[in-house]
Short mmCIF file of C-alpha atoms and ligand atoms in Angstrom, two decimals:
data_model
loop_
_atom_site.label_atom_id
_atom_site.label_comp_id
_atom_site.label_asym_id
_atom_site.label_seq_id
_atom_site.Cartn_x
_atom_site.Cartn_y
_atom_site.Cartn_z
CA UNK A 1 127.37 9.17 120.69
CA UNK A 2 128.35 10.46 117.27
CA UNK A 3 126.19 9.58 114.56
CA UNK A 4 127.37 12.39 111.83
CA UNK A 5 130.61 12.03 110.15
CA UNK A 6 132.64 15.23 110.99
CA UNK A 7 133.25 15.48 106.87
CA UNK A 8 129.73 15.85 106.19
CA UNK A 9 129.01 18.60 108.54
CA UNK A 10 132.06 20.82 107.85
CA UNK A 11 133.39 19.62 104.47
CA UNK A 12 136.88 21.11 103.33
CA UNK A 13 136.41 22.54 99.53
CA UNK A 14 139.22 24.77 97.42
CA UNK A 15 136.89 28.07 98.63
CA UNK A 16 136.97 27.40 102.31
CA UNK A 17 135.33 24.68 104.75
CA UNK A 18 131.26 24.77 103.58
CA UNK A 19 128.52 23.30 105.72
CA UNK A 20 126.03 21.24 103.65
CA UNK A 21 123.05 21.09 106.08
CA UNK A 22 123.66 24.63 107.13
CA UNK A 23 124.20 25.85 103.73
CA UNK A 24 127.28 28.51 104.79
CA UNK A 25 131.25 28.59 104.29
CA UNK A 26 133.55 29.89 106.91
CA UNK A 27 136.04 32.38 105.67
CA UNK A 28 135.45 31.39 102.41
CA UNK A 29 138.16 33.02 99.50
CA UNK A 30 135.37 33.43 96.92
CA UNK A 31 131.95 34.88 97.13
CA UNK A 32 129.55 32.98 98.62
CA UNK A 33 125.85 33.25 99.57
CA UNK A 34 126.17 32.70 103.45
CA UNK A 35 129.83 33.33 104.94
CA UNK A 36 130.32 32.62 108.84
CA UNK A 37 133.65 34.88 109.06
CA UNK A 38 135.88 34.49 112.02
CA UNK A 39 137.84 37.50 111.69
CA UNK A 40 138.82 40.72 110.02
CA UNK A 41 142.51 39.68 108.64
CA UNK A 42 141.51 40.45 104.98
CA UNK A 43 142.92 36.36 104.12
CA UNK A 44 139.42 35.49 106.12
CA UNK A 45 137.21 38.13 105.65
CA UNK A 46 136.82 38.96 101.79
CA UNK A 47 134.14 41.19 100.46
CA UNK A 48 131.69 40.14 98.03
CA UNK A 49 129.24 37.70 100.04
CA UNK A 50 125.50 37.67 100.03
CA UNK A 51 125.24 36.89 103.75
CA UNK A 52 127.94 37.68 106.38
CA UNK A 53 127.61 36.16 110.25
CA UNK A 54 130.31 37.50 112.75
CA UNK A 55 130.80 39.39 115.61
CA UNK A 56 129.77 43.29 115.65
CA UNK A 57 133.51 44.09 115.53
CA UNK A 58 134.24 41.91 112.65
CA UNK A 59 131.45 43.41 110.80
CA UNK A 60 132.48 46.68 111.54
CA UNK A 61 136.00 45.83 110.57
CA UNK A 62 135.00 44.57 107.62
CA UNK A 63 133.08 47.65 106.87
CA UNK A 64 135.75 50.04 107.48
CA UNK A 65 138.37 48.30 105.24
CA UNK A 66 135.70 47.46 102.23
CA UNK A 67 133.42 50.33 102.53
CA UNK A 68 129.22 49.97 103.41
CA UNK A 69 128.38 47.44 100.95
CA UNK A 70 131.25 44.66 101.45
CA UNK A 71 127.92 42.52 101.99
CA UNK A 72 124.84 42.30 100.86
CA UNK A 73 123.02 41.65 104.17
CA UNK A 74 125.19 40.99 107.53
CA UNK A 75 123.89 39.86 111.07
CA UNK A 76 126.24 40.27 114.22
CA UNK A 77 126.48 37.67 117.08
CA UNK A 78 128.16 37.80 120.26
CA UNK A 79 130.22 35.21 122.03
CA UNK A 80 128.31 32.42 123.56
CA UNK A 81 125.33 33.03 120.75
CA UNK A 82 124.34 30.16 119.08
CA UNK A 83 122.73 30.65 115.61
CA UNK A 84 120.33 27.94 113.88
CA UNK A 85 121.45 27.05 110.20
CA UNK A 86 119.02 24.27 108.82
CA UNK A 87 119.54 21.83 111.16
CA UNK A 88 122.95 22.99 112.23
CA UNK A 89 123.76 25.23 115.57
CA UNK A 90 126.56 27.97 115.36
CA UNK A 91 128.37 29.47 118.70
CA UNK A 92 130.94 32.24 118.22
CA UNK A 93 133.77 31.94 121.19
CA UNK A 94 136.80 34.20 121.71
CA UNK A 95 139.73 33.33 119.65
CA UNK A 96 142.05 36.01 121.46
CA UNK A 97 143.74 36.97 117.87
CA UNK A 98 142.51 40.49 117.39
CA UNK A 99 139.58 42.61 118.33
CA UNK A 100 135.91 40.70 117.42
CA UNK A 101 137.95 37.20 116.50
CA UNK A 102 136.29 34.20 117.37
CA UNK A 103 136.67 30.49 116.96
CA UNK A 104 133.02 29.29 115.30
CA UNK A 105 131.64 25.72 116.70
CA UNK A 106 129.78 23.66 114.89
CA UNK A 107 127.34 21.38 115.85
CA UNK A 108 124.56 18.89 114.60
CA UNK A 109 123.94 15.28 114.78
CA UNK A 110 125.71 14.66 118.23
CA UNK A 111 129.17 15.59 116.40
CA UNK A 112 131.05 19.26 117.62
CA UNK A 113 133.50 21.03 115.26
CA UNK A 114 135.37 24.20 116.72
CA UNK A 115 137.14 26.36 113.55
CA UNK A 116 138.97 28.26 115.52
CA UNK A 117 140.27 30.81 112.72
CA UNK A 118 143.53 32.10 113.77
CA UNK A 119 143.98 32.23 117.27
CA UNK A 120 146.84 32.58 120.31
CA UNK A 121 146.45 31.29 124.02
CA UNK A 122 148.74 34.30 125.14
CA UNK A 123 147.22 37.43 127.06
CA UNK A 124 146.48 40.62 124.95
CA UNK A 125 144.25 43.94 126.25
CA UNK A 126 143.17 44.26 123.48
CA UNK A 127 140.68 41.35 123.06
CA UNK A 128 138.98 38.83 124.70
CA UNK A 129 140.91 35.78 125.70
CA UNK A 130 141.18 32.83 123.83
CA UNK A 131 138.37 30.30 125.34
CA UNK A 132 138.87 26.50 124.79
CA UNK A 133 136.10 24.34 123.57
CA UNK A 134 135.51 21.29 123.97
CA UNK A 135 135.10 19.11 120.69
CA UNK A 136 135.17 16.28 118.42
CA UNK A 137 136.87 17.82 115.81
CA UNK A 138 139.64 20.75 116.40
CA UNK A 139 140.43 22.98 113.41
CA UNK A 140 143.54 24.78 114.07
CA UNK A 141 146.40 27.00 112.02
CA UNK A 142 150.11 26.21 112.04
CA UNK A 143 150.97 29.44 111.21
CA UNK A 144 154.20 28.96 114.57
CA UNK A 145 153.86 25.16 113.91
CA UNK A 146 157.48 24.16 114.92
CA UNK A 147 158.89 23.33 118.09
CA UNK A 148 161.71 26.35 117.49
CA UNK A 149 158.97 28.99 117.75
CA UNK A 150 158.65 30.02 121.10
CA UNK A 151 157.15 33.55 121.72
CA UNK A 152 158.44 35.95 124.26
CA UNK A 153 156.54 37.43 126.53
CA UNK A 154 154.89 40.62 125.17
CA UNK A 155 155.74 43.46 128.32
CA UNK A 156 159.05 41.75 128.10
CA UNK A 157 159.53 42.68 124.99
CA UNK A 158 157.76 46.00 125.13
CA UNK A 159 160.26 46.68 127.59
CA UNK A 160 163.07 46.24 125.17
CA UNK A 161 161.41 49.21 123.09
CA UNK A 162 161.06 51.73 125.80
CA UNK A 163 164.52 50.07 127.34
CA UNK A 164 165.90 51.76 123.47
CA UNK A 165 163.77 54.81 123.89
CA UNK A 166 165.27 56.32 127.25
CA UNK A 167 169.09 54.97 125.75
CA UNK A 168 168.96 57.08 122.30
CA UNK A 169 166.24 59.49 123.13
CA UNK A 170 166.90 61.85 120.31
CA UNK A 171 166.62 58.85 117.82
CA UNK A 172 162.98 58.33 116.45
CA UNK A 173 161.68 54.47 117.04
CA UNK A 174 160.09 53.34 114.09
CA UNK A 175 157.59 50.10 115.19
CA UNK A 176 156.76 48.16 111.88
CA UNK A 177 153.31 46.53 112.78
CA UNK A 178 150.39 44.55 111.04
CA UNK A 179 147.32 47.33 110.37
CA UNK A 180 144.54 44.99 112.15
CA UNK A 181 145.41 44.25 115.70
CA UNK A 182 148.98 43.88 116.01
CA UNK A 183 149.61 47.42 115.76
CA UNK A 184 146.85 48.45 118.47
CA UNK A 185 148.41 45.73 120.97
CA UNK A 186 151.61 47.22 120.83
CA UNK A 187 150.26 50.65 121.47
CA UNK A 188 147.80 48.93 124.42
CA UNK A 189 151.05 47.73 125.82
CA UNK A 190 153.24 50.63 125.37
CA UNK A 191 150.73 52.18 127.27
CA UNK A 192 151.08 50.13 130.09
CA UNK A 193 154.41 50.37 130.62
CA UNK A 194 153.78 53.72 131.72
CA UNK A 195 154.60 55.87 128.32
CA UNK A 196 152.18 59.16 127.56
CA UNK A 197 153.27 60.75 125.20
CA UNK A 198 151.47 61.22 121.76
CA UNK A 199 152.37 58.06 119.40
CA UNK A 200 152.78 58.61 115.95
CA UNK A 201 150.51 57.03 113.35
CA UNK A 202 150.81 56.13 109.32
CA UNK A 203 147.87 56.57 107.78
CA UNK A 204 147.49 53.03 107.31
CA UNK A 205 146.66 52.43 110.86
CA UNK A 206 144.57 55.30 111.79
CA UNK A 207 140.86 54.05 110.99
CA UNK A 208 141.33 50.62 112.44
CA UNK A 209 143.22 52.27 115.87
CA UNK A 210 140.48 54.94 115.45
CA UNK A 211 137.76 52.04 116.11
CA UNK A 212 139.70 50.24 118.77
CA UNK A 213 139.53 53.53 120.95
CA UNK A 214 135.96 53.82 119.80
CA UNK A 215 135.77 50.35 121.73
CA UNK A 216 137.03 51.85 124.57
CA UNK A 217 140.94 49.89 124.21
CA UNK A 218 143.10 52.26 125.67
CA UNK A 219 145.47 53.19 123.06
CA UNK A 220 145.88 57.11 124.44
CA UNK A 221 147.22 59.88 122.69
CA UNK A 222 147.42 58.61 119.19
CA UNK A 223 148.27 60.92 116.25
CA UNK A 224 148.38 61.19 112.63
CA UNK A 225 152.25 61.22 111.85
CA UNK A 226 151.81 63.17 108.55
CA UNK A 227 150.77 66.58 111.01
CA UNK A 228 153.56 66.38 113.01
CA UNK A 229 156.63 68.75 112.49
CA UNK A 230 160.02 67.83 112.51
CA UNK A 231 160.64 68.97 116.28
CA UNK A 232 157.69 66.33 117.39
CA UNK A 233 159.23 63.51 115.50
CA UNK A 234 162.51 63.34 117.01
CA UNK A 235 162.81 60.87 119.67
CA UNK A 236 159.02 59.98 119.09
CA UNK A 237 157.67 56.76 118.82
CA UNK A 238 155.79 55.64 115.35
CA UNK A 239 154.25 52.55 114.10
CA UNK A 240 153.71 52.16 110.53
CA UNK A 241 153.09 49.10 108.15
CA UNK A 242 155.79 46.76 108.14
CA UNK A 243 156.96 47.33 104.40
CA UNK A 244 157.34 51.47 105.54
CA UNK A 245 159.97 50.94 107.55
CA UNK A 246 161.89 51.38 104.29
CA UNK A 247 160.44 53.59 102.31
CA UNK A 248 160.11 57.63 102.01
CA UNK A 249 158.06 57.36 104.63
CA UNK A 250 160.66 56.31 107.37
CA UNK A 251 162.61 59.52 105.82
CA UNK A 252 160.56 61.98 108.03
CA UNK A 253 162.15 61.06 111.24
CA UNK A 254 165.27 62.17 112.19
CA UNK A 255 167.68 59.34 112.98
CA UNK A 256 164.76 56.26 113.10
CA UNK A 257 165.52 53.30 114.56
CA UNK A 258 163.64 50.11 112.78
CA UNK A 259 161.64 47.96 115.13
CA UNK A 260 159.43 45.03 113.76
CA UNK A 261 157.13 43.33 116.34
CA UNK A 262 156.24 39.82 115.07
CA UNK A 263 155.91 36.03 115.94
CA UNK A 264 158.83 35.95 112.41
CA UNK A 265 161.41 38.12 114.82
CA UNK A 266 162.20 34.84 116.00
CA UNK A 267 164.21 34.52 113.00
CA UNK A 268 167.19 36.38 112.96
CA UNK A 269 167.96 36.36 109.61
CA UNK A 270 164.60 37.80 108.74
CA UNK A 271 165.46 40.76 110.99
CA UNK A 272 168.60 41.11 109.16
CA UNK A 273 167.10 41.04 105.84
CA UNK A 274 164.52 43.87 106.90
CA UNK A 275 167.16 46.23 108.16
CA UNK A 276 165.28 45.68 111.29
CA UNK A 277 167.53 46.95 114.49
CA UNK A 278 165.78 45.80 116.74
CA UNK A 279 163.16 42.80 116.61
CA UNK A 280 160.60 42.56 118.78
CA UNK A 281 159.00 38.97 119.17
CA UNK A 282 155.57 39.46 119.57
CA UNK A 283 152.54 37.42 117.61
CA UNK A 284 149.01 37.24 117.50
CA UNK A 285 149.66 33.54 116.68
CA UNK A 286 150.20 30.68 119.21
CA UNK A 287 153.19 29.58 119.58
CA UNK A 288 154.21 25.64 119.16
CA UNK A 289 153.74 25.45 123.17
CA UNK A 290 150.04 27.50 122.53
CA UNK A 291 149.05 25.16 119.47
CA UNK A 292 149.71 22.20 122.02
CA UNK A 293 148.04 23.18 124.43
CA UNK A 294 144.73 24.60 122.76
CA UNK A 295 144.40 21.19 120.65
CA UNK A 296 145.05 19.70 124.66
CA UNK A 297 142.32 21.60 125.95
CA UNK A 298 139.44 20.85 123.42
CA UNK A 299 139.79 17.18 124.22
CA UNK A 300 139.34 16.52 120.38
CA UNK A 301 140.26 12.71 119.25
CA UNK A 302 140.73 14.99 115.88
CA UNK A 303 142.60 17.57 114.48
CA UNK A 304 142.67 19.21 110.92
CA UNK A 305 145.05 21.84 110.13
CA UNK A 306 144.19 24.96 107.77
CA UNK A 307 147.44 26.30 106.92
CA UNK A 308 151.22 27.22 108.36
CA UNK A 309 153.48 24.64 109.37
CA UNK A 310 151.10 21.32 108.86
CA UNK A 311 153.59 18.48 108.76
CA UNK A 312 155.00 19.03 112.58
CA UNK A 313 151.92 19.62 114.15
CA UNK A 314 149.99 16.79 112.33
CA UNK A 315 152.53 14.23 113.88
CA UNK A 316 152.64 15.50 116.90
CA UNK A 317 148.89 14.87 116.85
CA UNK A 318 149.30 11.41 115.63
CA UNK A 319 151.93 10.51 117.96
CA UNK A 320 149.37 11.30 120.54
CA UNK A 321 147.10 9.39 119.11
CA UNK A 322 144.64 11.84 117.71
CA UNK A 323 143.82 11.44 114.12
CA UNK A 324 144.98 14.32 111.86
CA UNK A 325 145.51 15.60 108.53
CA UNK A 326 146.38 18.61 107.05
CA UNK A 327 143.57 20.55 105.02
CA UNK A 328 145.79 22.81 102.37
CA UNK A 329 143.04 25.00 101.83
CA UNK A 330 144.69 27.81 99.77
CA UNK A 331 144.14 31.71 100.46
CA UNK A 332 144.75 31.76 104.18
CA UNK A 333 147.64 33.55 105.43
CA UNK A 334 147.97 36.61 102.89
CA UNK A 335 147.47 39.56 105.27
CA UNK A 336 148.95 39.31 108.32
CA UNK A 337 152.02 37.25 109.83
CA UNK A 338 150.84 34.48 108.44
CA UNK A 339 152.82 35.68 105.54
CA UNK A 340 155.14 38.46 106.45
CA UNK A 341 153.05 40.10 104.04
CA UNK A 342 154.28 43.86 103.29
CA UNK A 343 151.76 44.65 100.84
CA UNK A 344 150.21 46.99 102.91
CA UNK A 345 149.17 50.59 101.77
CA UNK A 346 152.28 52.73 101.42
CA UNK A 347 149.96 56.03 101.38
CA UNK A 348 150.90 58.99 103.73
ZN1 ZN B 1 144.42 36.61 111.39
ZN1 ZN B 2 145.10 34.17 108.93
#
């Protein structure tokens, strides 16, 4: 039986979704005194609180992008922990999104809330897979929210890539990638697919791949791009921020080809506009199929939806019968593909 209304235990404001009886926000977008942070996508996890709760690899994360004292105190949880707040119990489960991400249940007064963060239902090496919970309430993006977005499969199009590298092996292959996550996947995978040679880093990745092999995700041979001579560029592989695929940067490499893995490669024209050769369809966002299917699995009779494509996925809810409603909380979806952001640090 439910006897607390699901707005009074997670209530949406314009800095993120605050808990009244626990006294905390999750992944607020202003300072807070207690912040519950899902992940380390700088859209969720801001410096600046009083009191951070996440996962040691959030925490971590968050330390390595904002320096020592992004937080005044912090506490780390793992997955299946539950945390007391007031009267209010916290679990962290596996999100599947990047390294340390978790979804963050709520619970108090017989009613369950899941904010699952950003999350995808697809398999990834580099994290632990998304875990369905069940719940009253299901808090979801819509970053993929349309029925047109359909991801690959990632090998698949890993495959592509290496397929390119053994065709034009004197050309260099450029791989734009999101800093946190993305890029590490794609270097997990590359791996896989049998390739050991060194990969070539921008300095924009290196600290955040540095701490994913410190986790013990096999990236390999990974090196700083800015050390390597002219002879070790050609025909190498690279990944670099999106927005340096472009720039002086990409100059350094004899003959680069411009690769952009992301859920947007679904989009031709945004290839196109990019100068992207070859697109490689791979997101740390569920899909339409994966957004169906998680709300599916929760077995909520509710849905509310943070950001990304709302309208679709609300009446798809509704035409199910589930109540829904879109949350427009502003501030999510500035760092990674949420936005196609290419704001990303255009250093070495
Ligand atoms: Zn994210
Ligand atoms: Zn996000």
């Amino acid at each position: 039986m439910r006897f607390m209304r699901p707005e009074s235990l997670l209530t949406p404001t314009p800095s993120g979704l605050y808990c009244p009886s626990g006294a905390f926000y999750i992944d607020p977008t202003r300072p807070v005194d207690r912040a519950l942070i899902t992940h380390g996508h700088s859209d969720h996890a801001r410096a600046g609180h009083s009191a951070v709760l996440a996962t040691r690899e959030t925490l971590d994360i968050m330390r390595l992008r904002y320096g020592e004292r992004f937080a005044s105190s912090t506490q780390s949880v793992t997955y299946g922990e539950t945390v007391r707040l007031g009267n209010v119990a916290a679990t962290f489960h596996p999100a599947g999104h990047v390294l340390g991400s978790a979804q963050i249940a709520v619970e108090s007064g017989g009613c369950r809330i899941v904010a699952s963060g950003d999350y995808k239902d697809a398999p990834d090496p580099t994290c632990a897979p998304f875990e369905p919970v069940r719940c009253d309430v299901f808090i979801t993006e819509a970053t993929f929210g349309l029925p047109v977005f359909r991801h690959a499969d990632a090998a698949s199009e890993i495959a592509k890539l290496m397929k390119s590298a053994a065709l034009f092996p004197e050309r260099a292959h450029l791989v734009g990638a999101y800093a946190l996550g993305k890029a590490q996947r794609v270097i997990a995978l590359i791996r896989r697919s049998g390739y050991d040679r060194p990969i070539w880093l921008h300095g924009a990745l290196e600290s955040i791949t540095g701490y994913y092999a410190e986790c013990g995700i096999p990236v390999g041979d990974v090196r700083p791009a800015r050390t390597a001579t002219r002879a070790e560029l050609s025909g190498a592989i690279a990944l670099c921020p999106p927005s340096s695929l472009q720039d002086r940067w990409a100059r350094r490499f004899p003959d680069p080809l411009a690769c952009f893995a992301s859920g947007w490669m679904r989009v031709r024209a945004r290839a196109r506009q990019r100068g992207v050769e070859l697109p490689l369809v791979i997101s740390d966002h569920a899909d339409w199929d994966g957004l169906c299917r998680s709300v599916e699995a929760t077995g909520a009779g509710e849905i509310w939806v943070t950001h990304g494509q709302e309208d679709a996925l609300v009446h798809w809810a509704k035409q199910r019968g589930l109540r829904a409603r879109p949350l427009a909380i502003a501030g999510y979806g500035d760092e990674d593909e949420a936005a196609d952001a290419s704001t990303e640090s255009e250093a070495p």
